[in-house]
Tab-separated table of C-alpha atoms in Angstrom:
chain	number	residue	atom	x	y	z
A	1	MET	CA	13.703	45.642	-5.065
A	2	GLY	CA	17.063	43.299	-4.598
A	3	GLU	CA	17.100	39.931	-5.715
A	4	PRO	CA	16.237	37.227	-2.649
A	5	PRO	CA	19.524	35.838	-0.744
A	6	CYS	CA	20.649	32.725	-2.517
A	7	ILE	CA	20.268	29.854	-0.449
A	8	GLN	CA	22.149	26.902	-0.729
A	9	ARG	CA	19.485	24.142	-0.923
A	10	LEU	CA	20.091	20.188	0.092
A	11	ASP	CA	19.220	17.462	-2.294
A	12	ASP	CA	18.164	13.903	-1.243
A	13	ALA	CA	21.757	12.900	-1.561
A	14	ALA	CA	22.613	15.374	0.755
A	15	VAL	CA	19.892	15.075	3.448
A	16	GLU	CA	20.006	11.433	3.854
A	17	PRO	CA	23.620	11.551	5.705
A	18	ARG	CA	22.433	14.335	7.580
A	19	LEU	CA	19.568	12.473	9.155
A	20	THR	CA	22.103	9.687	9.821
A	21	ARG	CA	24.261	11.794	11.718
A	22	LEU	CA	21.216	13.266	13.615
A	23	ASP	CA	19.978	9.931	14.672
A	24	ALA	CA	23.718	9.153	16.202
A	25	ALA	CA	23.683	12.297	17.713
A	26	LEU	CA	19.925	12.080	19.501
A	27	GLY	CA	21.452	8.476	20.379
A	28	GLN	CA	24.527	9.753	22.256
A	29	LEU	CA	22.520	12.370	24.379
A	30	GLU	CA	19.733	9.853	25.159
A	31	GLN	CA	22.790	7.783	27.030
A	32	THR	CA	24.507	10.714	28.249
A	33	PRO	CA	23.375	11.315	31.867
A	34	GLY	CA	23.173	14.733	33.447
A	35	ARG	CA	20.671	18.089	32.960
A	36	THR	CA	22.390	19.418	30.013
A	37	ALA	CA	21.574	16.417	27.737
A	38	GLU	CA	18.043	16.615	28.759
A	39	LEU	CA	17.611	20.055	28.176
A	40	ALA	CA	19.295	19.624	24.529
A	41	LEU	CA	16.961	16.536	24.319
A	42	GLU	CA	13.899	18.970	25.191
A	43	ALA	CA	14.873	21.599	22.809
A	44	VAL	CA	15.181	19.208	19.880
A	45	GLU	CA	11.890	17.809	20.663
A	46	ILE	CA	10.159	21.262	21.237
A	47	LEU	CA	11.940	22.423	17.947
A	48	THR	CA	10.416	19.261	16.203
A	49	GLU	CA	6.802	19.840	17.666
A	50	VAL	CA	6.643	23.879	16.264
A	51	TYR	CA	8.040	22.462	12.693
A	52	GLY	CA	5.521	19.895	12.756
A	53	GLU	CA	2.703	22.709	13.247
A	54	ALA	CA	4.144	24.770	10.428
A	55	LEU	CA	4.201	22.049	8.449
A	56	ALA	CA	0.768	21.429	8.970
A	57	ARG	CA	-0.181	25.137	8.533
A	58	VAL	CA	1.334	24.806	5.184
A	59	THR	CA	-0.573	21.663	3.996
A	60	ASP	CA	-4.002	23.472	5.308
A	61	LEU	CA	-3.333	26.590	3.276
A	62	ALA	CA	-2.323	24.051	-0.007
A	63	ALA	CA	-5.502	22.141	1.143
A	64	ASP	CA	-7.822	23.341	-1.937
A	65	ASP	CA	-5.244	22.497	-4.219
A	66	ARG	CA	-4.756	18.921	-5.433
A	67	ARG	CA	-1.653	19.486	-7.441
A	68	ALA	CA	0.466	21.567	-4.682
A	69	LEU	CA	-0.486	18.651	-2.243
A	70	ASP	CA	0.337	15.812	-4.631
A	71	ARG	CA	3.873	17.980	-5.350
A	72	LEU	CA	4.442	18.002	-1.309
A	73	ALA	CA	3.724	14.565	-0.610
A	74	ASP	CA	5.784	13.753	-4.031
A	75	ASP	CA	9.053	15.153	-2.180
A	76	GLU	CA	10.833	12.304	-0.326
A	77	LEU	CA	11.980	14.228	2.579
A	78	LEU	CA	8.343	16.586	2.821
A	79	ARG	CA	6.647	12.835	2.803
A	80	HIS	CA	8.641	11.510	5.315
A	81	LEU	CA	7.930	14.632	7.650
A	82	LEU	CA	4.391	14.720	6.812
A	83	LEU	CA	4.337	10.941	8.319
A	84	LEU	CA	6.271	11.890	10.907
A	85	HIS	CA	3.625	14.392	12.222
A	86	ARG	CA	0.552	12.699	10.939
A	87	ILE	CA	-0.331	15.294	8.945
A	88	HIS	CA	0.129	13.465	5.035
A	89	PRO	CA	-2.927	14.491	3.097
A	90	ASP	CA	-3.735	11.196	0.966
A	91	PRO	CA	-5.379	8.162	2.724
A	92	VAL	CA	-3.827	5.176	3.916
A	93	GLU	CA	-5.266	3.090	1.463
A	94	ARG	CA	-3.729	5.276	-1.087
A	95	ARG	CA	-0.420	5.614	0.240
A	96	VAL	CA	-0.236	1.867	0.114
A	97	ALA	CA	-1.353	1.763	-3.648
A	98	ARG	CA	1.761	4.310	-4.254
A	99	ALA	CA	4.033	1.906	-2.369
A	100	VAL	CA	2.649	-1.037	-4.199
A	101	ASP	CA	2.891	0.912	-7.673
A	102	ASP	CA	6.723	2.071	-6.989
A	103	LEU	CA	7.611	-1.354	-6.123
A	104	ARG	CA	6.198	-2.923	-9.153
A	105	PRO	CA	9.212	-2.219	-11.722
A	106	GLN	CA	11.884	-3.328	-9.802
A	107	LEU	CA	9.874	-6.970	-8.528
A	108	ARG	CA	8.722	-7.274	-12.432
A	109	ALA	CA	12.675	-6.996	-13.271
A	110	ARG	CA	13.129	-9.640	-10.683
A	111	GLY	CA	10.634	-12.251	-12.047
A	112	ALA	CA	8.189	-10.837	-9.713
A	113	GLU	CA	4.254	-9.261	-9.849
A	114	ILE	CA	2.803	-7.569	-6.960
A	115	ALA	CA	-0.654	-6.519	-6.372
A	116	LEU	CA	-2.671	-4.856	-3.596
A	117	VAL	CA	-5.383	-7.063	-2.494
A	118	GLY	CA	-7.221	-4.214	0.244
A	119	VAL	CA	-6.633	-2.384	3.148
A	120	GLN	CA	-8.485	-3.225	6.394
A	121	ASP	CA	-8.376	-2.965	10.280
A	122	GLU	CA	-5.157	-1.142	9.773
A	123	VAL	CA	-4.004	-4.542	7.873
A	124	ALA	CA	-2.578	-3.915	4.161
A	125	ARG	CA	-3.079	-7.187	2.425
A	126	ILE	CA	-0.638	-7.395	-0.312
A	127	SER	CA	-0.148	-10.198	-2.904
A	128	LEU	CA	3.060	-11.262	-4.418
A	129	SER	CA	4.166	-13.799	-6.956
A	130	ALA	CA	7.707	-14.831	-6.619
A	131	SER	CA	7.844	-18.288	-7.746
A	132	SER	CA	10.079	-17.938	-10.750
A	133	CYS	CA	12.854	-16.082	-8.847
A	134	GLY	CA	14.714	-16.861	-5.557
A	135	GLY	CA	14.652	-15.013	-2.102
A	136	GLY	CA	11.263	-15.131	-2.184
A	137	GLU	CA	11.452	-14.332	1.928
A	138	ALA	CA	13.641	-11.320	0.993
A	139	LEU	CA	11.266	-9.702	-1.268
A	140	ARG	CA	8.458	-10.176	1.073
A	141	ASP	CA	10.360	-8.525	3.556
A	142	GLN	CA	11.152	-5.700	1.104
A	143	VAL	CA	7.618	-4.998	0.605
A	144	ARG	CA	6.732	-4.801	3.851
A	145	GLU	CA	9.391	-2.424	4.664
A	146	LEU	CA	8.502	-0.181	1.902
A	147	VAL	CA	4.929	-0.162	2.573
A	148	LEU	CA	5.116	0.437	6.311
A	149	THR	CA	7.517	3.330	5.116
A	150	PHE	CA	4.542	4.999	3.112
A	151	ALA	CA	1.996	3.715	6.171
A	152	PRO	CA	3.793	3.621	9.334
A	153	GLU	CA	0.139	3.638	11.133
A	154	LEU	CA	-0.470	0.142	9.698
A	155	SER	CA	-0.512	-2.288	12.276
A	156	ALA	CA	0.769	-5.036	9.833
A	157	VAL	CA	0.999	-5.878	6.052
A	158	ASP	CA	0.832	-9.253	4.771
A	159	VAL	CA	1.890	-10.323	2.046
A	160	VAL	CA	0.365	-13.443	0.279
A	161	ALA	CA	0.341	-15.592	-2.556
A	162	PRO	CA	-1.997	-14.813	-5.651
A	163	ALA	CA	-5.543	-15.977	-5.327
A	164	ALA	CA	-5.528	-19.596	-7.689
A	165	ALA	CA	-7.294	-19.025	-11.097
A	166	PRO	CA	-10.598	-20.620	-11.200
A	167	ALA	CA	-10.266	-23.907	-12.971
A	168	LEU	CA	-11.927	-23.747	-16.918
A	169	ILE	CA	-14.434	-25.339	-18.021
A	170	PRO	CA	-14.275	-28.450	-20.410
A	171	VAL	CA	-15.236	-27.309	-24.035
A	172	ALA	CA	-17.097	-30.337	-24.754
A	173	THR	CA	-19.167	-29.687	-21.865
A	174	LEU	CA	-20.346	-26.699	-23.583
A	175	TRP	CA	-21.595	-28.798	-26.207
A	176	GLN	CA	-24.058	-31.084	-23.870
A	177	ARG	CA	-27.475	-30.144	-23.403
A	178	PRO	CA	-28.257	-29.605	-19.856
A	179	ASP	CA	-31.196	-32.127	-19.694
A	180	ARG	CA	-29.073	-35.109	-20.947
A	181	ALA	CA	-27.981	-37.356	-18.614
A	182	PRO	CA	-24.134	-38.827	-18.175
A	183	ALA	CA	-23.639	-42.353	-19.883
A	184	GLY	CA	-24.864	-44.961	-17.945
A	185	GLN	CA	-27.511	-42.952	-16.011
A	186	VAL	CA	-31.120	-43.023	-16.400
A	187	SER	CA	-32.802	-39.311	-16.819
A	188	VAL	CA	-35.810	-38.126	-14.742
A	189	GLY	CA	-37.430	-37.944	-17.603
A	190	ASP	CA	-36.920	-41.523	-18.646
A	191	ARG	CA	-38.089	-42.804	-15.618
A	192	MET	CA	-41.245	-41.369	-15.773
A	193	PRO	CA	-44.456	-43.098	-17.704
A	194	GLN	CA	-45.299	-41.893	-21.013
A	195	ALA	CA	-49.333	-40.707	-21.442
A	196	ALA	CA	-50.741	-43.012	-24.181
A	197	GLY	CA	-53.088	-40.122	-25.040
A	198	PRO	CA	-55.124	-37.166	-24.001
A	199	LEU	CA	-57.307	-37.436	-21.379
A	200	THR	CA	-60.889	-38.206	-21.686
A	201	SER	CA	-63.890	-37.779	-19.680
A	202	GLY	CA	-65.650	-41.143	-20.143
A	203	GLY	CA	-65.283	-44.614	-19.052
A	204	PRO	CA	-63.378	-47.362	-20.989
A	205	PRO	CA	-64.659	-48.154	-24.485
């Protein structure tokens, strides 16, 4: 049995310029009048649909193997195709969390902290603290762009400031009795008349 043919593979660096050229070619076709350009665009559309179905069948075959699905989703080119055809195996919450985790090291290096607050009604809410570095709006745009890359079905990405920390309780108050009134005030107990002694059933002596 002969060895399988050696097929040249493309790494991510080689794929990116090809995708750029493809976008440019499709853009030129869309602006070109005539039936030939229409047929070319139709052929690309049908080819994309068929490849999308093939990729969906691959994910169906790997559905019982979480490790295989993770490897598919971790590949940058496959991840984009899975998202393009809306067949990514991970729910939107997990993909947004993955985007936040990917951003955290580079943002932390710039003095910013990021955290996922939650995803609800197709809106992701991201906490970003950028007070110690410049370009806050640029950082927020960067966060929105990457999150939408991982979860394009989102309708919005809200980047907000972190919630304020709860106020600290003064240590001195920990030593005060709950029933002790502040200085200058009379407690309820001080206003109550004190009984002279035990109640008796008889009249006055």
